[in-house]
Coordinates of N, CA, C and O in Angstrom, one line a residue:
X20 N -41.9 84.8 -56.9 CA -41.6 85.2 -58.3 C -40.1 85.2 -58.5 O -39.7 84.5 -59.4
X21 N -39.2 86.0 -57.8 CA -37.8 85.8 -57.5 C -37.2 85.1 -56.7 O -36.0 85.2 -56.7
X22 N -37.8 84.2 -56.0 CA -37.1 83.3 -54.8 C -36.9 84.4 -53.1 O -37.3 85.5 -52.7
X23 N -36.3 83.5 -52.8 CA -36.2 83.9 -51.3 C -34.8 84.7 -51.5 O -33.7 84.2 -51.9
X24 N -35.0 86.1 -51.1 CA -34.0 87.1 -50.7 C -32.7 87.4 -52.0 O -31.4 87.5 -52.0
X25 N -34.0 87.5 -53.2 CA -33.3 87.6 -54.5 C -32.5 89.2 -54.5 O -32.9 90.3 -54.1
X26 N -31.1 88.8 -55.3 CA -30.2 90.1 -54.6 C -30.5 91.6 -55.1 O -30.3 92.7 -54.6
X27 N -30.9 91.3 -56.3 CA -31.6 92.7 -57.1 C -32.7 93.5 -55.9 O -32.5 94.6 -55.4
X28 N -34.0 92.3 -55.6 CA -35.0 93.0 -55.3 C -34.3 93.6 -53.5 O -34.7 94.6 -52.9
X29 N -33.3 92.7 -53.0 CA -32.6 93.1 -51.8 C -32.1 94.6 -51.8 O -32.5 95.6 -51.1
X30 N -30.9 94.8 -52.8 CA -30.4 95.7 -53.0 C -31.9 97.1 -53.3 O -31.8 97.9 -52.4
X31 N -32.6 97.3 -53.9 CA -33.4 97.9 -54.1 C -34.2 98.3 -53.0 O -34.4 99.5 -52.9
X32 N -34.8 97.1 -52.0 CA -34.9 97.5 -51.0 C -34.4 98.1 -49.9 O -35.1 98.8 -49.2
X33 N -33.0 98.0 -49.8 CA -32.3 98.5 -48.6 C -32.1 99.6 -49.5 O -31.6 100.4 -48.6
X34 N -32.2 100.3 -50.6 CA -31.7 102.0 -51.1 C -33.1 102.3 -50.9 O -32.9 103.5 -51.0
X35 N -34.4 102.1 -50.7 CA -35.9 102.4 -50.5 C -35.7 102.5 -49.0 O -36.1 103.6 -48.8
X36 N -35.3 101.9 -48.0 CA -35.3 102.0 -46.6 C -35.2 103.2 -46.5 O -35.9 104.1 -46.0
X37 N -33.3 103.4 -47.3 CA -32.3 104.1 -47.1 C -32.9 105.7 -46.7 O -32.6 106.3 -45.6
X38 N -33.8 106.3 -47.7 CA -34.7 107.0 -48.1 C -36.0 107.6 -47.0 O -36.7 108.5 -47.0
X39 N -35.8 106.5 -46.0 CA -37.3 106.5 -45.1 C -38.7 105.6 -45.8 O -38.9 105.3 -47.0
X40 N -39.7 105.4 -44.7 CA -40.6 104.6 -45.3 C -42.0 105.5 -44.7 O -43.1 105.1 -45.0
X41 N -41.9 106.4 -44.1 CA -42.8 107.5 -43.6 C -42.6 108.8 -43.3 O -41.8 109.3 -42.5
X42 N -43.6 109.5 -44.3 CA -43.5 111.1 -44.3 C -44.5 111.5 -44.1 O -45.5 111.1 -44.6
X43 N -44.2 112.8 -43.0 CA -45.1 113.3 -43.2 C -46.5 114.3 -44.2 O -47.6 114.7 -43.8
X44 N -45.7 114.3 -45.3 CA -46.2 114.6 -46.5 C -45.8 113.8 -47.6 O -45.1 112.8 -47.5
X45 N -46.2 114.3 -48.4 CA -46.2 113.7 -50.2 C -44.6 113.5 -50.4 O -43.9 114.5 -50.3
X46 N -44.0 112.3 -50.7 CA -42.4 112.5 -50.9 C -42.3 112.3 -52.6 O -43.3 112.1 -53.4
X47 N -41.1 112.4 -53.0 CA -40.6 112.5 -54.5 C -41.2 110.9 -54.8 O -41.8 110.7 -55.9
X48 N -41.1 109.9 -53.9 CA -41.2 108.9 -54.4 C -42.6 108.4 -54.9 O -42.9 107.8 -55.9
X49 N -43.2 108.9 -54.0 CA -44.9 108.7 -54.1 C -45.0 109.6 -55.7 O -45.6 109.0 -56.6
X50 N -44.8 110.0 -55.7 CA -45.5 111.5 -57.3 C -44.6 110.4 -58.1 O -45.1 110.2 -59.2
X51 N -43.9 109.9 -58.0 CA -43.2 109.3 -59.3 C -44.1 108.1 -59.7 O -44.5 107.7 -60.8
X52 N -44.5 107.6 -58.3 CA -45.4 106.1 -58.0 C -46.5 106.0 -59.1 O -46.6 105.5 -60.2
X53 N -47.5 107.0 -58.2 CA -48.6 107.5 -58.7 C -48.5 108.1 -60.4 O -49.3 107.6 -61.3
X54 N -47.7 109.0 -60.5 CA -47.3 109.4 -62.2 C -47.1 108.3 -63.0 O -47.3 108.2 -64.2
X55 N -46.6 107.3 -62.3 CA -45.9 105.7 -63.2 C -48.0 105.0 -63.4 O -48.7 104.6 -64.4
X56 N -48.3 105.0 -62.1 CA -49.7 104.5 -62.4 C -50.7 105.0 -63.5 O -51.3 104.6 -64.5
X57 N -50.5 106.1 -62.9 CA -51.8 107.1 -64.1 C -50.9 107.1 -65.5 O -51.4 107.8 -66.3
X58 N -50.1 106.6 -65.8 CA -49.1 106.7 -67.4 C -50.0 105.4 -68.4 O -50.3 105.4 -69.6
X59 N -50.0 104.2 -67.0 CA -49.7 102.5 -67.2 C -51.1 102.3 -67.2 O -51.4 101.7 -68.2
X60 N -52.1 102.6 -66.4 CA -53.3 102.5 -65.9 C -54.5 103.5 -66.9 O -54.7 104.7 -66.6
X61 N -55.3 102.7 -68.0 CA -56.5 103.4 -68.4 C -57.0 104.0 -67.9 O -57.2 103.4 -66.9
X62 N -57.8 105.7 -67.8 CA -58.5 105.6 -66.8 C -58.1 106.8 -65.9 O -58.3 108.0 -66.0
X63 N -57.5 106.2 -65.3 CA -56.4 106.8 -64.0 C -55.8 108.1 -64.4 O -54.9 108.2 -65.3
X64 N -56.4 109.3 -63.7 CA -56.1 110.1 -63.4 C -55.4 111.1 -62.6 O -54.9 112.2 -62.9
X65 N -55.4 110.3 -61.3 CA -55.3 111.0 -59.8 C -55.1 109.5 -58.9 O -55.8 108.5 -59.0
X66 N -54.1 109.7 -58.1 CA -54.0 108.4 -57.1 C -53.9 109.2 -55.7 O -53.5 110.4 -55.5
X67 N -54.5 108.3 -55.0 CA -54.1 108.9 -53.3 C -53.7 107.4 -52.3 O -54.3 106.4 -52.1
X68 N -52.1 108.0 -51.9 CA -51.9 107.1 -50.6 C -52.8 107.2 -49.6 O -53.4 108.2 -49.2
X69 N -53.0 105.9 -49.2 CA -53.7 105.9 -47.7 C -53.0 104.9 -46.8 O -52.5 103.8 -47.3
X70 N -53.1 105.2 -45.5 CA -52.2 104.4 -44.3 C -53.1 103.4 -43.9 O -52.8 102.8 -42.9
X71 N -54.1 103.1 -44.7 CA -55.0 101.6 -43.8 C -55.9 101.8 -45.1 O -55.9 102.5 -46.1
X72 N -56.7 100.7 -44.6 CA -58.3 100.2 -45.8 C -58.9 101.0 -45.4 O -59.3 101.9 -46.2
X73 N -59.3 101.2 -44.2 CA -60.0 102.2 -43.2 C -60.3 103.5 -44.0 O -61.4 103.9 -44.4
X74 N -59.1 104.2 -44.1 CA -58.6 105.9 -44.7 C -59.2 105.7 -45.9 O -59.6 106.6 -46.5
X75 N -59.2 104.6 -46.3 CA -58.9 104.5 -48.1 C -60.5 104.1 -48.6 O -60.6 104.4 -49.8
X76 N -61.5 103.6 -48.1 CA -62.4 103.6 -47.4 C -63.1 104.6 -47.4 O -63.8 104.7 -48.3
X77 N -63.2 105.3 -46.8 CA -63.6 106.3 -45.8 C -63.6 107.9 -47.2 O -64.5 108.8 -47.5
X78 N -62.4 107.5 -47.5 CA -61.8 108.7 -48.6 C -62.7 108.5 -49.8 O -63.1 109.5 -50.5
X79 N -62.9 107.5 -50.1 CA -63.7 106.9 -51.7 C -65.1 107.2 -51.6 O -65.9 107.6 -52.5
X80 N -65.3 106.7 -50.0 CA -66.9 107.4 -49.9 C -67.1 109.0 -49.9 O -68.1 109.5 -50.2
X81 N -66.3 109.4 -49.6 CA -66.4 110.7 -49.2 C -65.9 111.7 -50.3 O -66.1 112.9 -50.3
X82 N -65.5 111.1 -51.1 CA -65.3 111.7 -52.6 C -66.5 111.5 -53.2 O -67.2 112.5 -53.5
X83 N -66.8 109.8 -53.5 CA -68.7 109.6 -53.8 C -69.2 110.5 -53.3 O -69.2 111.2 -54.3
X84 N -69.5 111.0 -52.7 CA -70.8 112.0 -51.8 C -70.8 113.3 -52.3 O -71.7 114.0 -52.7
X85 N -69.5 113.3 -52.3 CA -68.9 115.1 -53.1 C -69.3 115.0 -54.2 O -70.3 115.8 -54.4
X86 N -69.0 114.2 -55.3 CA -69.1 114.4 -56.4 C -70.6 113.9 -57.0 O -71.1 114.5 -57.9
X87 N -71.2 113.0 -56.4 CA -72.6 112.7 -56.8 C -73.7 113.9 -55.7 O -74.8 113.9 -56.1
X88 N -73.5 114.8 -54.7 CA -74.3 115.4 -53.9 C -75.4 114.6 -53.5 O -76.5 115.1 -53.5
X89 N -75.1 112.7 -53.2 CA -75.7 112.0 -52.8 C -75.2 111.5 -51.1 O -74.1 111.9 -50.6
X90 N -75.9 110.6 -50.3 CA -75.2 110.4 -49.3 C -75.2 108.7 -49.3 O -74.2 108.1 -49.0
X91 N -76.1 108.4 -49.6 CA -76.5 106.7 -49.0 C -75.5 106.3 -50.4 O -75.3 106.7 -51.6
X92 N -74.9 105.3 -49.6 CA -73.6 103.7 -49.9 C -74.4 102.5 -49.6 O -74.7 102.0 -48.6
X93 N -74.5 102.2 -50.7 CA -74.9 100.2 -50.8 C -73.6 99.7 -49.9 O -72.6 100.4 -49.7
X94 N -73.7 98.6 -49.5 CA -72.7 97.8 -49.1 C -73.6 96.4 -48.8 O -74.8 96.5 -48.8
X95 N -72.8 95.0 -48.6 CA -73.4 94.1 -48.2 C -73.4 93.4 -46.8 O -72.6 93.3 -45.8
X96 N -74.4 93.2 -46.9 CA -74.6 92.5 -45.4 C -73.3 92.0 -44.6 O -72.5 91.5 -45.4
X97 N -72.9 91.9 -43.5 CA -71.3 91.6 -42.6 C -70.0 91.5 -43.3 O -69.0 91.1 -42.8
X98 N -70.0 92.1 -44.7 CA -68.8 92.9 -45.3 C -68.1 94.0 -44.2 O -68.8 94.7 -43.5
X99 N -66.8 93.9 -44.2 CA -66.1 94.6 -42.9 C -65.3 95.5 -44.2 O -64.8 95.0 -45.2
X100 N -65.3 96.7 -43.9 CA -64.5 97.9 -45.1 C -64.1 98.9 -44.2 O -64.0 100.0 -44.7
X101 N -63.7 98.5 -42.7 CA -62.9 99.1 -41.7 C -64.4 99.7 -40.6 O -65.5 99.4 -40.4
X102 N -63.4 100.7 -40.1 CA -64.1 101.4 -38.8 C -64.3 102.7 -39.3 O -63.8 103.8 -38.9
X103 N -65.0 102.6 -39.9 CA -65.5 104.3 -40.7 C -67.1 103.6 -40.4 O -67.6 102.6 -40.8
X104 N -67.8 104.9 -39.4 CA -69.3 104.6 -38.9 C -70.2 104.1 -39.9 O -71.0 103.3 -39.6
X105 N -70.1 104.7 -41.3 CA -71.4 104.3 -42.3 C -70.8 102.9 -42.5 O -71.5 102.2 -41.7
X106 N -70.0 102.3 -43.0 CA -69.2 100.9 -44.0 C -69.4 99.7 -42.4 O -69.3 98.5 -42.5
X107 N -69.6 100.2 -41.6 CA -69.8 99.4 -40.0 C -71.1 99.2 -39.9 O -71.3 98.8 -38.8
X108 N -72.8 99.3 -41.1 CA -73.9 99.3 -41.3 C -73.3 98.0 -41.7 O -72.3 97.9 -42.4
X109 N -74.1 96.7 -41.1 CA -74.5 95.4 -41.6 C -73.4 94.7 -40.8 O -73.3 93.5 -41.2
X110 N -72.7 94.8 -40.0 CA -71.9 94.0 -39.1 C -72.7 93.4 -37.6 O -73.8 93.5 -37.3
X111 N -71.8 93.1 -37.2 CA -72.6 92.3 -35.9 C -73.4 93.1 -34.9 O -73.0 93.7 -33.9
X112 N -74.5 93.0 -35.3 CA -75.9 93.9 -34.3 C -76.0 95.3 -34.7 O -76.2 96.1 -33.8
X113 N -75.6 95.7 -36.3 CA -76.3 96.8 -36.5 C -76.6 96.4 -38.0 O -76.2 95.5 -38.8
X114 N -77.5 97.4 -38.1 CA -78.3 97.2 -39.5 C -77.7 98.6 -40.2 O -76.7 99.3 -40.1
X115 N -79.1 98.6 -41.3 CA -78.7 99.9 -42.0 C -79.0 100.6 -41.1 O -79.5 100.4 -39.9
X116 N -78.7 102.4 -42.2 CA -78.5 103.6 -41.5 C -79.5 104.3 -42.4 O -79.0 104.6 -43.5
X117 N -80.5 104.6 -42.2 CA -81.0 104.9 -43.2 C -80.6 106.5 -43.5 O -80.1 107.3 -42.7
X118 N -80.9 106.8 -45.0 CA -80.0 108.0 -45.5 C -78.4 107.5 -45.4 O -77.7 108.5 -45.6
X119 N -77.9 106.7 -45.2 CA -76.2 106.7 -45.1 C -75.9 105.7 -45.6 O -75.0 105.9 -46.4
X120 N -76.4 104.1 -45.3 CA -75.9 103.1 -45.5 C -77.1 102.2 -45.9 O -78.2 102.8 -45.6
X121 N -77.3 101.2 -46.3 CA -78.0 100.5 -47.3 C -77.8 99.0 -47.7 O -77.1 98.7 -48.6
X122 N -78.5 98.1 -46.8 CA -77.6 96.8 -47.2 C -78.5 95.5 -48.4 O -79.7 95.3 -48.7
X123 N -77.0 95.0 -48.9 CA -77.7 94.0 -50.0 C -77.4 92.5 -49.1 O -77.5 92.4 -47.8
X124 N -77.2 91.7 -50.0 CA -77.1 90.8 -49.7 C -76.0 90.1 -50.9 O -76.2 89.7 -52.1
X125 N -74.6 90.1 -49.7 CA -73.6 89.4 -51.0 C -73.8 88.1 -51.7 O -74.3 87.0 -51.3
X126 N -73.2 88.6 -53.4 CA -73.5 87.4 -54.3 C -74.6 87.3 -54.9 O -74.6 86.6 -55.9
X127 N -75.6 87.9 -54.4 CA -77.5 88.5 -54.6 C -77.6 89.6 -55.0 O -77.8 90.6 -54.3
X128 N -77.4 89.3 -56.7 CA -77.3 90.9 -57.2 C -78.4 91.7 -57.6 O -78.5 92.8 -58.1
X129 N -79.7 90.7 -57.1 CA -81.0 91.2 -57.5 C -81.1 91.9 -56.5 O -81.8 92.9 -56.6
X130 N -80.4 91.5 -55.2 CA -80.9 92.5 -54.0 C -80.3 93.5 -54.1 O -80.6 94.3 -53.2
X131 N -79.0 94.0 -55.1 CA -78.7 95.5 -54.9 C -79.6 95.8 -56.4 O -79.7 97.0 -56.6
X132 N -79.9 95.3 -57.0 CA -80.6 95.6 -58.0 C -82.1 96.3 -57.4 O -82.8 96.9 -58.2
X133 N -82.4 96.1 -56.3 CA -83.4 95.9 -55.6 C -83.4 97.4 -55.1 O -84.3 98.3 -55.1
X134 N -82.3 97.5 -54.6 CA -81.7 98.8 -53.9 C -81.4 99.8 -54.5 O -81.8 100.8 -54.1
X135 N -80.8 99.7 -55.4 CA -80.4 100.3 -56.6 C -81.5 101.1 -57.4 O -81.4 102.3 -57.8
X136 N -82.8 100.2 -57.6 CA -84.1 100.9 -57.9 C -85.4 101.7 -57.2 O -86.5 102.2 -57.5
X137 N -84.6 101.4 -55.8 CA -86.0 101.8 -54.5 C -85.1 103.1 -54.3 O -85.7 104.1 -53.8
X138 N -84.0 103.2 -54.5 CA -83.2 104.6 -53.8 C -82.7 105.2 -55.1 O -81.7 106.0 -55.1
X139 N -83.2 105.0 -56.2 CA -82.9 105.7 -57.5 C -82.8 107.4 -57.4 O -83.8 108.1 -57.2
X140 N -81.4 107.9 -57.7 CA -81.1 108.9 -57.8 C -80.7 109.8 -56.1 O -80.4 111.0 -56.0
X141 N -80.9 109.0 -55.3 CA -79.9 109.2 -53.8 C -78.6 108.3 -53.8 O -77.9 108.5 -52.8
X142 N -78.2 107.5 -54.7 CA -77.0 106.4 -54.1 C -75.5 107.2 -54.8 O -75.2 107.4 -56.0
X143 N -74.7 107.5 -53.5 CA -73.8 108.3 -53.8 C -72.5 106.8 -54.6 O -71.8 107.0 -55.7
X144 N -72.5 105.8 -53.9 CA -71.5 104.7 -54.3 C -72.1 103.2 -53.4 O -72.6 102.8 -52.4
X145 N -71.6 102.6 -54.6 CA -71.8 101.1 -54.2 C -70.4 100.2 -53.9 O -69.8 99.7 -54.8
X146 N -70.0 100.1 -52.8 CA -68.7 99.3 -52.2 C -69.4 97.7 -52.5 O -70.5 97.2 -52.5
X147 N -68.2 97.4 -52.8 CA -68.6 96.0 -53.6 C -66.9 95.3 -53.1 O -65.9 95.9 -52.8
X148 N -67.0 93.5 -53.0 CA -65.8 92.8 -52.6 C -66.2 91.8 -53.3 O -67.2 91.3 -53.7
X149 N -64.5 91.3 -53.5 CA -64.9 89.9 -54.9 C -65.1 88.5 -53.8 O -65.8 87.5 -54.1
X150 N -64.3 88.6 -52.3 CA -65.2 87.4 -51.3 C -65.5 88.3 -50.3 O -65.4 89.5 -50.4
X151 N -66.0 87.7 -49.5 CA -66.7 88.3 -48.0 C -66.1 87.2 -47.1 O -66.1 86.1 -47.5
X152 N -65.6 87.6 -45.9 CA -64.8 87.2 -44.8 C -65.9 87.6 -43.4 O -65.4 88.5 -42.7
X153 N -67.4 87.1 -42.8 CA -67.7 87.7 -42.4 C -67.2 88.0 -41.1 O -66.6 87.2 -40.5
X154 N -67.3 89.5 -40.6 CA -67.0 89.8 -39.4 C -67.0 89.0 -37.8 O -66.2 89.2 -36.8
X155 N -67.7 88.4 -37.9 CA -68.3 87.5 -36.6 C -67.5 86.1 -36.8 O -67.7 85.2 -36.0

């Protein structure tokens, strides 16, 4: 979009280094980040950093669950959504989990339609991806 080692986005970076790139808590930068999102972003109320897909993952379900007092997650069949035990249902030689995890079949939306109506009123969240990279 700027070319290679455009001097604006340079300079900006190196005063962002300047600063640190890891805290161990919440920094001024982050609340500005996040406050800029939820301002710009319909919707958006609350943002949370996370250090991997894994955390971020892991955290989304686990909010699902809180807030619906549901447990079972749809996901699709060898969809990889990190190393969090339930989202690891439908990878290489394991299946579902029953009560936790729940699998469709990506692109086959009759099959979470499927799912969606056999587990009516237990499904805490449905993890969903726009391609699938299978794991294997």
């Amino acid at each position: 979009m700027h070319g290679h080692s455009y001097g604006p986005v340079d300079a900006a970076l190196r005063r962002a280094l300047d600063r640190g790139t890891a805290w161990p808590g919440t920094s001024d930068a982050q609340v500005e980040f996040a406050e800029l999102l939820c301002d710009r972003i319909p919707g958006v109320e609350h943002v949370r950093f996370t250090n991997t897909g894994t955390e971020a993952t892991m955290l989304a379900v686990k909010l699902a669950r809180h807030l619906t007092g549901q447990e079972l997650v749809i996901k699709a069949w060898d969809a990889y959504h990190g190393s969090f035990a339930d989202l690891e249902a439908g990878l290489v030689g394991q299946g579902e989990m029953p009560g936790r995890a729940a699998l469709a079949t990506f692109g086959d939306l009759g099959s979470y339609e499927r799912l969606l109506a056999e587990h009516a009123g237990e499904v805490a969240a449905v993890i969903v991806e726009p391609v699938i990279t299978p794991a294997w």
